[in-house]
Amino acid sequence: MRLTLGQQLMLLVIGLVLAVQVINVIVARIADVQLVTEGQTTRHITLAGQSFRGGLILPKDQRARYAQSLSNPAIHMEWGPQKPVLEGDVRRPDIEAEALSWYTRAGLPVSEVVVTERGYPTPPPRQGMVAERSPILGLGEPPRTLWVHEFDRKSVPEWVFKEKQAPPGNFMNLLRSQPRVEVHRVALRHDVTGDWLTVYQLRRLPPINSVYTKLIISSLASLLIAIVLLLISRRIMRPFWNLSHQAERLGRGELASQLAVEGPRDTQEIIKSFNRMNERVTQTVDYQIGLLRSLAHDLKGPLAAVQRLVGSVEPDTTKNQIETRLNRVQTNIDSIMSFSRAVMRDGNLEKVDLALLLDVVVEEHYGQGALVEMTDAEPVIVSCRVNAIQRCLSNLVENACKYGGEARACVSKDGDEAIVTISDKGPGIPEDELERVFQPFERLTQHVPGTGLGLTITKTIMVDHGGSVHLLNGPTGGLQAVLRLPLHAYD
């Protein structure tokens, strides 16, 4: 199916809008992830610094308990010796240097900072809340009951120390419905005791649902834009459709009506130019056809008078020569009249079975003693001027019988075209002469009677119907005439 220019423009706009929206969503997703990641890193470093400052206030034997009390399902803290770096941990020296500089400016006694990150497949399930009596706030106060997350503070969560194969941290991870989890560690070394406060944080990228929601909303917006553009394009393209329709009519030799000047200024200029061209072409063709008809009509009268005077000419030999030449002139005049009628496009477009029409032509020539046969074919319905197409078929069958001794005809369909093939067993035509024979009064042999207008008339009629005619030399000899005619003509 061939799309109109308006439909192509609409699809192009839809594709561009969707491409822009997809790029926008991807860029927004990347920016969102970067923003969230930077915010999490900043909060992680800040939490580690604040927890480190708070732990220094407590006695040394309570610091480990203090760190455990600040843990939750997403954060785990330890105070004591540093745990070794796992194989999957990736150190971030850039963040380490920045964090150490920040801690130094904040007055914290930190001599070294270690920052690592690694992937983890799934986070542990979130647990509930329970009451627990804790003495860590009992600095001169009685113990109080605290609400804490339910997990064993004395055991380290699995995601802290155990490595598992995780999805790669590539671009596609950003677009997964369940992005991979990452374990980040910030470890601060006390410059006096050498103990470490290690803060593990379990991070997950923001859910992708919001990204898909943006994409759906942008797609709906693109569809709405496409509908509006379709309505606008139909209004803009209407003059071009009318122009194409009338140009097709003019190309087939029909009378093309003057188009209404409408649309944008550039479109109006195109329509005005077409109207001027249509008027000039019509006037020129009408003048040429009228001139041919007048010339043929004016010659027939004097020619008839000469033919009447031939009877008084003696001797008989001279009389016969004059009659022969006069008959040739009469034949040429009749051919000119036929050519003018063909150019005038006699008759209206009608739907006809091309196979049946060819069968009529074949039977007519067979009845005149010609060797001609037709291959059985399914009905092929075309819109054409019946008299004109019948004249084309008759010319080609007659040429095949005249120059090739016999004619074989067949009809078929190829897509939206009807194809008529008429072949003979003659000597064929030189390759460089195949197009020249369509010129008016052009003949390759003088030994066979003819005017040289038959193929010219055939090509004129086929072009006027939006079709074509070609001559081909057969692979084993002979000549093939191939006619292609559209199945449906424009009304």
mmCIF file of N, CA, C and O in Angstrom, residues 38-129:
data_model
loop_
_atom_site.group_PDB
_atom_site.id
_atom_site.type_symbol
_atom_site.label_atom_id
_atom_site.label_comp_id
_atom_site.label_asym_id
_atom_site.label_seq_id
_atom_site.Cartn_x
_atom_site.Cartn_y
_atom_site.Cartn_z
ATOM 1 N N GLU A 38 24.021 10.573 43.709
ATOM 2 C CA GLU A 38 24.833 11.590 44.382
ATOM 3 C C GLU A 38 24.232 11.975 45.732
ATOM 4 O O GLU A 38 24.962 12.165 46.715
ATOM 5 N N GLY A 39 22.890 12.075 45.785
ATOM 6 C CA GLY A 39 22.252 12.397 47.066
ATOM 7 C C GLY A 39 22.456 11.308 48.092
ATOM 8 O O GLY A 39 22.734 11.585 49.279
ATOM 9 N N GLN A 40 22.344 10.037 47.654
ATOM 10 C CA GLN A 40 22.562 8.930 48.587
ATOM 11 C C GLN A 40 24.010 8.903 49.080
ATOM 12 O O GLN A 40 24.258 8.650 50.258
ATOM 13 N N THR A 41 24.945 9.162 48.175
ATOM 14 C CA THR A 41 26.349 9.165 48.578
ATOM 15 C C THR A 41 26.621 10.279 49.591
ATOM 16 O O THR A 41 27.306 10.070 50.611
ATOM 17 N N THR A 42 26.062 11.457 49.328
ATOM 18 C CA THR A 42 26.259 12.575 50.254
ATOM 19 C C THR A 42 25.675 12.257 51.625
ATOM 20 O O THR A 42 26.306 12.505 52.673
ATOM 21 N N ARG A 43 24.445 11.714 51.619
ATOM 22 C CA ARG A 43 23.814 11.376 52.917
ATOM 23 C C ARG A 43 24.586 10.258 53.621
ATOM 24 O O ARG A 43 24.679 10.238 54.855
ATOM 25 N N HIS A 44 25.104 9.314 52.840
ATOM 26 C CA HIS A 44 25.858 8.217 53.421
ATOM 27 C C HIS A 44 27.113 8.747 54.123
ATOM 28 O O HIS A 44 27.425 8.378 55.274
ATOM 29 N N ILE A 45 27.855 9.611 53.447
ATOM 30 C CA ILE A 45 29.070 10.181 54.045
ATOM 31 C C ILE A 45 28.722 11.037 55.254
ATOM 32 O O ILE A 45 29.419 11.006 56.294
ATOM 33 N N THR A 46 27.639 11.798 55.151
ATOM 34 C CA THR A 46 27.227 12.636 56.281
ATOM 35 C C THR A 46 26.827 11.786 57.472
ATOM 36 O O THR A 46 27.193 12.084 58.628
ATOM 37 N N LEU A 47 26.050 10.705 57.201
ATOM 38 C CA LEU A 47 25.642 9.813 58.293
ATOM 39 C C LEU A 47 26.858 9.183 58.966
ATOM 40 O O LEU A 47 26.922 9.085 60.204
ATOM 41 N N ALA A 48 27.831 8.767 58.159
ATOM 42 C CA ALA A 48 29.039 8.171 58.745
ATOM 43 C C ALA A 48 29.777 9.180 59.619
ATOM 44 O O ALA A 48 30.251 8.858 60.733
ATOM 45 N N GLY A 49 29.896 10.434 59.170
ATOM 46 C CA GLY A 49 30.581 11.452 59.955
ATOM 47 C C GLY A 49 29.852 11.772 61.240
ATOM 48 O O GLY A 49 30.477 11.886 62.321
ATOM 49 N N GLN A 50 28.521 11.904 61.179
ATOM 50 C CA GLN A 50 27.752 12.205 62.385
ATOM 51 C C GLN A 50 27.819 11.045 63.384
ATOM 52 O O GLN A 50 27.928 11.252 64.602
ATOM 53 N N SER A 51 27.713 9.807 62.832
ATOM 54 C CA SER A 51 27.782 8.644 63.732
ATOM 55 C C SER A 51 29.163 8.534 64.361
ATOM 56 O O SER A 51 29.303 8.156 65.544
ATOM 57 N N PHE A 52 30.189 8.849 63.587
ATOM 58 C CA PHE A 52 31.554 8.812 64.127
ATOM 59 C C PHE A 52 31.722 9.841 65.229
ATOM 60 O O PHE A 52 32.303 9.549 66.289
ATOM 61 N N ARG A 53 31.173 11.044 65.012
ATOM 62 C CA ARG A 53 31.269 12.071 66.069
ATOM 63 C C ARG A 53 30.509 11.635 67.309
ATOM 64 O O ARG A 53 30.979 11.830 68.446
ATOM 65 N N GLY A 54 29.302 11.055 67.106
ATOM 66 C CA GLY A 54 28.533 10.609 68.278
ATOM 67 C C GLY A 54 29.206 9.482 69.013
ATOM 68 O O GLY A 54 29.143 9.394 70.255
ATOM 69 N N GLY A 55 29.884 8.565 68.309
ATOM 70 C CA GLY A 55 30.556 7.448 68.976
ATOM 71 C C GLY A 55 31.734 7.893 69.799
ATOM 72 O O GLY A 55 32.070 7.274 70.831
ATOM 73 N N LEU A 56 32.414 8.977 69.417
ATOM 74 C CA LEU A 56 33.567 9.445 70.161
ATOM 75 C C LEU A 56 33.175 9.983 71.532
ATOM 76 O O LEU A 56 34.022 10.056 72.447
ATOM 77 N N ILE A 57 31.907 10.375 71.692
ATOM 78 C CA ILE A 57 31.469 10.894 72.990
ATOM 79 C C ILE A 57 31.340 9.778 74.015
ATOM 80 O O ILE A 57 31.557 9.982 75.217
ATOM 81 N N LEU A 58 31.004 8.580 73.557
ATOM 82 C CA LEU A 58 30.760 7.453 74.457
ATOM 83 C C LEU A 58 32.066 6.821 74.903
ATOM 84 O O LEU A 58 33.105 6.971 74.243
ATOM 85 N N PRO A 59 31.969 6.072 75.991
ATOM 86 C CA PRO A 59 33.152 5.283 76.395
ATOM 87 C C PRO A 59 33.502 4.284 75.306
ATOM 88 O O PRO A 59 32.655 3.856 74.523
ATOM 89 N N LYS A 60 34.738 3.874 75.250
ATOM 90 C CA LYS A 60 35.219 3.007 74.178
ATOM 91 C C LYS A 60 34.501 1.676 74.166
ATOM 92 O O LYS A 60 34.252 1.108 73.101
ATOM 93 N N ASP A 61 34.126 1.138 75.371
ATOM 94 C CA ASP A 61 33.487 -0.170 75.410
ATOM 95 C C ASP A 61 32.037 -0.127 74.965
ATOM 96 O O ASP A 61 31.403 -1.172 74.785
ATOM 97 N N GLN A 62 31.453 1.056 74.827
ATOM 98 C CA GLN A 62 30.050 1.144 74.400
ATOM 99 C C GLN A 62 29.911 1.556 72.921
ATOM 100 O O GLN A 62 28.800 1.643 72.392
ATOM 101 N N ARG A 63 31.001 1.789 72.261
ATOM 102 C CA ARG A 63 30.915 2.284 70.886
ATOM 103 C C ARG A 63 30.379 1.221 69.920
ATOM 104 O O ARG A 63 29.624 1.516 68.990
ATOM 105 N N ALA A 64 30.796 -0.059 70.163
ATOM 106 C CA ALA A 64 30.302 -1.123 69.281
ATOM 107 C C ALA A 64 28.793 -1.275 69.426
ATOM 108 O O ALA A 64 28.051 -1.438 68.437
ATOM 109 N N ARG A 65 28.304 -1.214 70.692
ATOM 110 C CA ARG A 65 26.865 -1.318 70.930
ATOM 111 C C ARG A 65 26.147 -0.114 70.338
ATOM 112 O O ARG A 65 25.046 -0.223 69.805
ATOM 113 N N TYR A 66 26.778 1.027 70.435
ATOM 114 C CA TYR A 66 26.198 2.248 69.864
ATOM 115 C C TYR A 66 26.026 2.098 68.343
ATOM 116 O O TYR A 66 24.994 2.452 67.775
ATOM 117 N N ALA A 67 27.057 1.558 67.698
ATOM 118 C CA ALA A 67 26.975 1.396 66.244
ATOM 119 C C ALA A 67 25.875 0.410 65.870
ATOM 120 O O ALA A 67 25.129 0.623 64.910
ATOM 121 N N GLN A 68 25.742 -0.687 66.653
ATOM 122 C CA GLN A 68 24.691 -1.660 66.372
ATOM 123 C C GLN A 68 23.305 -1.052 66.532
ATOM 124 O O GLN A 68 22.383 -1.353 65.793
ATOM 125 N N SER A 69 23.162 -0.167 67.513
ATOM 126 C CA SER A 69 21.837 0.414 67.754
ATOM 127 C C SER A 69 21.391 1.321 66.616
ATOM 128 O O SER A 69 20.192 1.576 66.446
ATOM 129 N N LEU A 70 22.307 1.828 65.853
ATOM 130 C CA LEU A 70 21.953 2.708 64.736
ATOM 131 C C LEU A 70 21.668 1.940 63.447
ATOM 132 O O LEU A 70 21.315 2.539 62.431
ATOM 133 N N SER A 71 21.835 0.609 63.482
ATOM 134 C CA SER A 71 21.618 -0.198 62.286
ATOM 135 C C SER A 71 20.133 -0.406 62.042
ATOM 136 O O SER A 71 19.298 -0.344 62.954
ATOM 137 N N ASN A 72 19.778 -0.650 60.803
ATOM 138 C CA ASN A 72 18.415 -0.999 60.397
ATOM 139 C C ASN A 72 18.516 -1.892 59.175
ATOM 140 O O ASN A 72 19.610 -2.198 58.701
ATOM 141 N N PRO A 73 17.389 -2.369 58.643
ATOM 142 C CA PRO A 73 17.490 -3.304 57.506
ATOM 143 C C PRO A 73 18.237 -2.769 56.301
ATOM 144 O O PRO A 73 18.707 -3.547 55.468
ATOM 145 N N ALA A 74 18.386 -1.463 56.162
ATOM 146 C CA ALA A 74 19.076 -0.912 54.997
ATOM 147 C C ALA A 74 20.435 -0.343 55.354
ATOM 148 O O ALA A 74 21.190 0.016 54.453
ATOM 149 N N ILE A 75 20.738 -0.232 56.634
ATOM 150 C CA ILE A 75 22.022 0.328 57.066
ATOM 151 C C ILE A 75 22.587 -0.558 58.174
ATOM 152 O O ILE A 75 21.865 -0.922 59.111
ATOM 153 N N HIS A 76 23.837 -0.897 58.072
ATOM 154 C CA HIS A 76 24.502 -1.675 59.101
ATOM 155 C C HIS A 76 25.795 -0.963 59.490
ATOM 156 O O HIS A 76 26.588 -0.575 58.634
ATOM 157 N N MET A 77 25.977 -0.776 60.818
ATOM 158 C CA MET A 77 27.173 -0.094 61.311
ATOM 159 C C MET A 77 27.968 -1.020 62.213
ATOM 160 O O MET A 77 27.387 -1.811 62.975
ATOM 161 N N GLU A 78 29.260 -0.891 62.149
ATOM 162 C CA GLU A 78 30.179 -1.651 63.005
ATOM 163 C C GLU A 78 31.280 -0.722 63.493
ATOM 164 O O GLU A 78 31.763 0.131 62.740
ATOM 165 N N TRP A 79 31.678 -0.920 64.766
ATOM 166 C CA TRP A 79 32.811 -0.163 65.335
ATOM 167 C C TRP A 79 33.837 -1.179 65.804
ATOM 168 O O TRP A 79 33.559 -2.002 66.658
ATOM 169 N N GLY A 80 34.993 -1.114 65.222
ATOM 170 C CA GLY A 80 36.031 -2.072 65.578
ATOM 171 C C GLY A 80 36.982 -2.243 64.422
ATOM 172 O O GLY A 80 37.192 -1.331 63.617
ATOM 173 N N PRO A 81 37.568 -3.430 64.334
ATOM 174 C CA PRO A 81 38.518 -3.674 63.232
ATOM 175 C C PRO A 81 37.814 -3.589 61.872
ATOM 176 O O PRO A 81 36.634 -3.903 61.740
ATOM 177 N N GLN A 82 38.540 -3.199 60.877
ATOM 178 C CA GLN A 82 37.964 -3.095 59.547
ATOM 179 C C GLN A 82 37.853 -4.463 58.901
ATOM 180 O O GLN A 82 38.752 -5.286 59.014
ATOM 181 N N LYS A 83 36.733 -4.736 58.245
ATOM 182 C CA LYS A 83 36.568 -5.980 57.519
ATOM 183 C C LYS A 83 37.328 -5.891 56.194
ATOM 184 O O LYS A 83 37.461 -4.821 55.602
ATOM 185 N N PRO A 84 37.826 -7.020 55.722
ATOM 186 C CA PRO A 84 38.600 -6.989 54.469
ATOM 187 C C PRO A 84 37.700 -6.610 53.284
ATOM 188 O O PRO A 84 36.498 -6.836 53.296
ATOM 189 N N VAL A 85 38.344 -6.067 52.270
ATOM 190 C CA VAL A 85 37.621 -5.715 51.042
ATOM 191 C C VAL A 85 37.349 -6.982 50.255
ATOM 192 O O VAL A 85 38.249 -7.797 50.021
ATOM 193 N N LEU A 86 36.094 -7.194 49.884
ATOM 194 C CA LEU A 86 35.708 -8.385 49.139
ATOM 195 C C LEU A 86 36.167 -8.278 47.695
ATOM 196 O O LEU A 86 36.494 -7.197 47.173
ATOM 197 N N GLU A 87 36.125 -9.420 47.023
ATOM 198 C CA GLU A 87 36.583 -9.462 45.629
ATOM 199 C C GLU A 87 35.715 -8.599 44.721
ATOM 200 O O GLU A 87 36.202 -7.986 43.786
ATOM 201 N N GLY A 88 34.424 -8.556 44.999
ATOM 202 C CA GLY A 88 33.528 -7.773 44.152
ATOM 203 C C GLY A 88 33.459 -6.305 44.508
ATOM 204 O O GLY A 88 32.789 -5.527 43.801
ATOM 205 N N ASP A 89 34.115 -5.905 45.609
ATOM 206 C CA ASP A 89 34.090 -4.496 45.997
ATOM 207 C C ASP A 89 34.951 -3.654 45.061
ATOM 208 O O ASP A 89 36.056 -4.041 44.681
ATOM 209 N N VAL A 90 34.431 -2.521 44.716
ATOM 210 C CA VAL A 90 35.159 -1.573 43.874
ATOM 211 C C VAL A 90 35.402 -0.325 44.698
ATOM 212 O O VAL A 90 34.451 0.307 45.182
ATOM 213 N N ARG A 91 36.678 0.013 44.880
ATOM 214 C CA ARG A 91 36.990 1.203 45.671
ATOM 215 C C ARG A 91 36.801 2.458 44.829
ATOM 216 O O ARG A 91 36.976 2.462 43.611
ATOM 217 N N ARG A 92 36.441 3.541 45.525
ATOM 218 C CA ARG A 92 36.210 4.830 44.875
ATOM 219 C C ARG A 92 37.179 5.860 45.449
ATOM 220 O O ARG A 92 36.854 6.610 46.386
ATOM 221 N N PRO A 93 38.394 5.904 44.941
ATOM 222 C CA PRO A 93 39.390 6.832 45.506
ATOM 223 C C PRO A 93 38.979 8.292 45.372
ATOM 224 O O PRO A 93 39.379 9.122 46.196
ATOM 225 N N ASP A 94 38.213 8.630 44.363
ATOM 226 C CA ASP A 94 37.785 10.019 44.205
ATOM 227 C C ASP A 94 36.887 10.444 45.357
ATOM 228 O O ASP A 94 37.023 11.532 45.920
ATOM 229 N N ILE A 95 35.947 9.536 45.720
ATOM 230 C CA ILE A 95 35.058 9.847 46.841
ATOM 231 C C ILE A 95 35.814 9.800 48.156
ATOM 232 O O ILE A 95 35.552 10.585 49.075
ATOM 233 N N GLU A 96 36.752 8.870 48.265
ATOM 234 C CA GLU A 96 37.538 8.767 49.499
ATOM 235 C C GLU A 96 38.274 10.068 49.768
ATOM 236 O O GLU A 96 38.279 10.585 50.902
ATOM 237 N N ALA A 97 38.922 10.601 48.750
ATOM 238 C CA ALA A 97 39.688 11.842 48.946
ATOM 239 C C ALA A 97 38.754 12.996 49.303
ATOM 240 O O ALA A 97 39.058 13.814 50.192
ATOM 241 N N GLU A 98 37.610 13.066 48.633
ATOM 242 C CA GLU A 98 36.675 14.145 48.924
ATOM 243 C C GLU A 98 36.118 14.023 50.335
ATOM 244 O O GLU A 98 35.985 15.029 51.065
ATOM 245 N N ALA A 99 35.763 12.774 50.743
ATOM 246 C CA ALA A 99 35.210 12.573 52.082
ATOM 247 C C ALA A 99 36.246 12.889 53.155
ATOM 248 O O ALA A 99 35.929 13.516 54.185
ATOM 249 N N LEU A 100 37.518 12.443 52.963
ATOM 250 C CA LEU A 100 38.558 12.723 53.949
ATOM 251 C C LEU A 100 38.764 14.220 54.093
ATOM 252 O O LEU A 100 38.936 14.734 55.221
ATOM 253 N N SER A 101 38.735 14.931 52.991
ATOM 254 C CA SER A 101 38.885 16.389 53.053
ATOM 255 C C SER A 101 37.725 17.011 53.821
ATOM 256 O O SER A 101 37.920 17.931 54.635
ATOM 257 N N TRP A 102 36.537 16.510 53.609
ATOM 258 C CA TRP A 102 35.355 17.061 54.294
ATOM 259 C C TRP A 102 35.442 16.783 55.793
ATOM 260 O O TRP A 102 35.138 17.654 56.610
ATOM 261 N N TYR A 103 35.824 15.544 56.160
ATOM 262 C CA TYR A 103 35.924 15.195 57.572
ATOM 263 C C TYR A 103 37.003 16.033 58.264
ATOM 264 O O TYR A 103 36.846 16.456 59.423
ATOM 265 N N THR A 104 38.093 16.271 57.570
ATOM 266 C CA THR A 104 39.177 17.078 58.157
ATOM 267 C C THR A 104 38.700 18.495 58.425
ATOM 268 O O THR A 104 38.972 19.077 59.493
ATOM 269 N N ARG A 105 38.005 19.067 57.434
ATOM 270 C CA ARG A 105 37.495 20.419 57.647
ATOM 271 C C ARG A 105 36.458 20.461 58.760
ATOM 272 O O ARG A 105 36.298 21.480 59.439
ATOM 273 N N ALA A 106 35.747 19.351 58.983
ATOM 274 C CA ALA A 106 34.736 19.304 60.045
ATOM 275 C C ALA A 106 35.363 19.059 61.413
ATOM 276 O O ALA A 106 34.661 19.057 62.437
ATOM 277 N N GLY A 107 36.686 18.843 61.494
ATOM 278 C CA GLY A 107 37.363 18.660 62.764
ATOM 279 C C GLY A 107 37.288 17.266 63.318
ATOM 280 O O GLY A 107 37.534 17.058 64.512
ATOM 281 N N LEU A 108 36.986 16.263 62.505
ATOM 282 C CA LEU A 108 36.920 14.884 62.973
ATOM 283 C C LEU A 108 38.310 14.262 62.935
ATOM 284 O O LEU A 108 39.055 14.446 61.958
ATOM 285 N N PRO A 109 38.657 13.509 63.953
ATOM 286 C CA PRO A 109 39.988 12.864 63.992
ATOM 287 C C PRO A 109 40.022 11.618 63.115
ATOM 288 O O PRO A 109 40.106 10.489 63.607
ATOM 289 N N VAL A 110 39.941 11.805 61.817
ATOM 290 C CA VAL A 110 39.917 10.697 60.862
ATOM 291 C C VAL A 110 41.220 10.724 60.083
ATOM 292 O O VAL A 110 41.603 11.746 59.510
ATOM 293 N N SER A 111 41.883 9.565 60.068
ATOM 294 C CA SER A 111 43.161 9.487 59.355
ATOM 295 C C SER A 111 43.035 8.799 58.001
ATOM 296 O O SER A 111 43.910 8.957 57.149
ATOM 297 N N GLU A 112 41.977 8.044 57.778
ATOM 298 C CA GLU A 112 41.826 7.315 56.510
ATOM 299 C C GLU A 112 40.338 7.049 56.272
ATOM 300 O O GLU A 112 39.574 6.837 57.219
ATOM 301 N N VAL A 113 39.971 7.061 55.009
ATOM 302 C CA VAL A 113 38.591 6.772 54.610
ATOM 303 C C VAL A 113 38.624 5.743 53.488
ATOM 304 O O VAL A 113 39.426 5.850 52.553
ATOM 305 N N VAL A 114 37.775 4.734 53.614
ATOM 306 C CA VAL A 114 37.641 3.704 52.574
ATOM 307 C C VAL A 114 36.190 3.706 52.097
ATOM 308 O O VAL A 114 35.263 3.599 52.914
ATOM 309 N N VAL A 115 36.018 3.823 50.788
ATOM 310 C CA VAL A 115 34.674 3.818 50.185
ATOM 311 C C VAL A 115 34.657 2.734 49.112
ATOM 312 O O VAL A 115 35.505 2.734 48.210
ATOM 313 N N THR A 116 33.717 1.795 49.222
ATOM 314 C CA THR A 116 33.583 0.715 48.232
ATOM 315 C C THR A 116 32.121 0.576 47.833
ATOM 316 O O THR A 116 31.214 1.058 48.538
ATOM 317 N N GLU A 117 31.924 -0.129 46.706
ATOM 318 C CA GLU A 117 30.565 -0.441 46.240
ATOM 319 C C GLU A 117 30.615 -1.743 45.468
ATOM 320 O O GLU A 117 31.603 -2.081 44.834
ATOM 321 N N ARG A 118 29.530 -2.501 45.509
ATOM 322 C CA ARG A 118 29.400 -3.745 44.759
ATOM 323 C C ARG A 118 27.916 -4.058 44.581
ATOM 324 O O ARG A 118 27.055 -3.551 45.300
ATOM 325 N N GLY A 119 27.639 -4.874 43.578
ATOM 326 C CA GLY A 119 26.262 -5.242 43.284
ATOM 327 C C GLY A 119 25.774 -6.367 44.154
ATOM 328 O O GLY A 119 26.549 -7.182 44.678
ATOM 329 N N TYR A 120 24.448 -6.418 44.324
ATOM 330 C CA TYR A 120 23.809 -7.473 45.116
ATOM 331 C C TYR A 120 22.478 -7.790 44.436
ATOM 332 O O TYR A 120 21.763 -6.870 44.009
ATOM 333 N N PRO A 121 22.106 -9.071 44.299
ATOM 334 C CA PRO A 121 20.926 -9.403 43.494
ATOM 335 C C PRO A 121 19.605 -8.899 44.063
ATOM 336 O O PRO A 121 18.856 -8.206 43.390
ATOM 337 N N THR A 122 19.299 -9.216 45.318
ATOM 338 C CA THR A 122 18.011 -8.815 45.882
ATOM 339 C C THR A 122 18.227 -8.347 47.303
ATOM 340 O O THR A 122 19.083 -8.872 48.025
ATOM 341 N N PRO A 123 17.447 -7.396 47.776
ATOM 342 C CA PRO A 123 17.588 -6.938 49.164
ATOM 343 C C PRO A 123 16.887 -7.900 50.111
ATOM 344 O O PRO A 123 16.003 -8.646 49.732
ATOM 345 N N PRO A 124 17.288 -7.923 51.371
ATOM 346 C CA PRO A 124 16.603 -8.774 52.349
ATOM 347 C C PRO A 124 15.208 -8.231 52.619
ATOM 348 O O PRO A 124 14.932 -7.045 52.417
ATOM 349 N N PRO A 125 14.270 -9.064 53.074
ATOM 350 C CA PRO A 125 12.916 -8.582 53.360
ATOM 351 C C PRO A 125 12.922 -7.629 54.544
ATOM 352 O O PRO A 125 13.708 -7.752 55.476
ATOM 353 N N ARG A 126 12.043 -6.648 54.450
ATOM 354 C CA ARG A 126 11.929 -5.684 55.535
ATOM 355 C C ARG A 126 11.208 -6.336 56.717
ATOM 356 O O ARG A 126 10.211 -7.047 56.537
ATOM 357 N N GLN A 127 11.690 -6.072 57.932
ATOM 358 C CA GLN A 127 11.131 -6.683 59.129
ATOM 359 C C GLN A 127 10.366 -5.650 59.944
ATOM 360 O O GLN A 127 10.427 -4.449 59.672
ATOM 361 N N GLY A 128 9.645 -6.140 60.923
ATOM 362 C CA GLY A 128 8.777 -5.278 61.706
ATOM 363 C C GLY A 128 9.500 -4.551 62.836
ATOM 364 O O GLY A 128 10.718 -4.499 62.893
ATOM 365 N N MET A 129 8.732 -3.981 63.753
ATOM 366 C CA MET A 129 9.291 -3.204 64.868
ATOM 367 C C MET A 129 8.946 -3.921 66.182
ATOM 368 O O MET A 129 7.856 -4.454 66.353
#
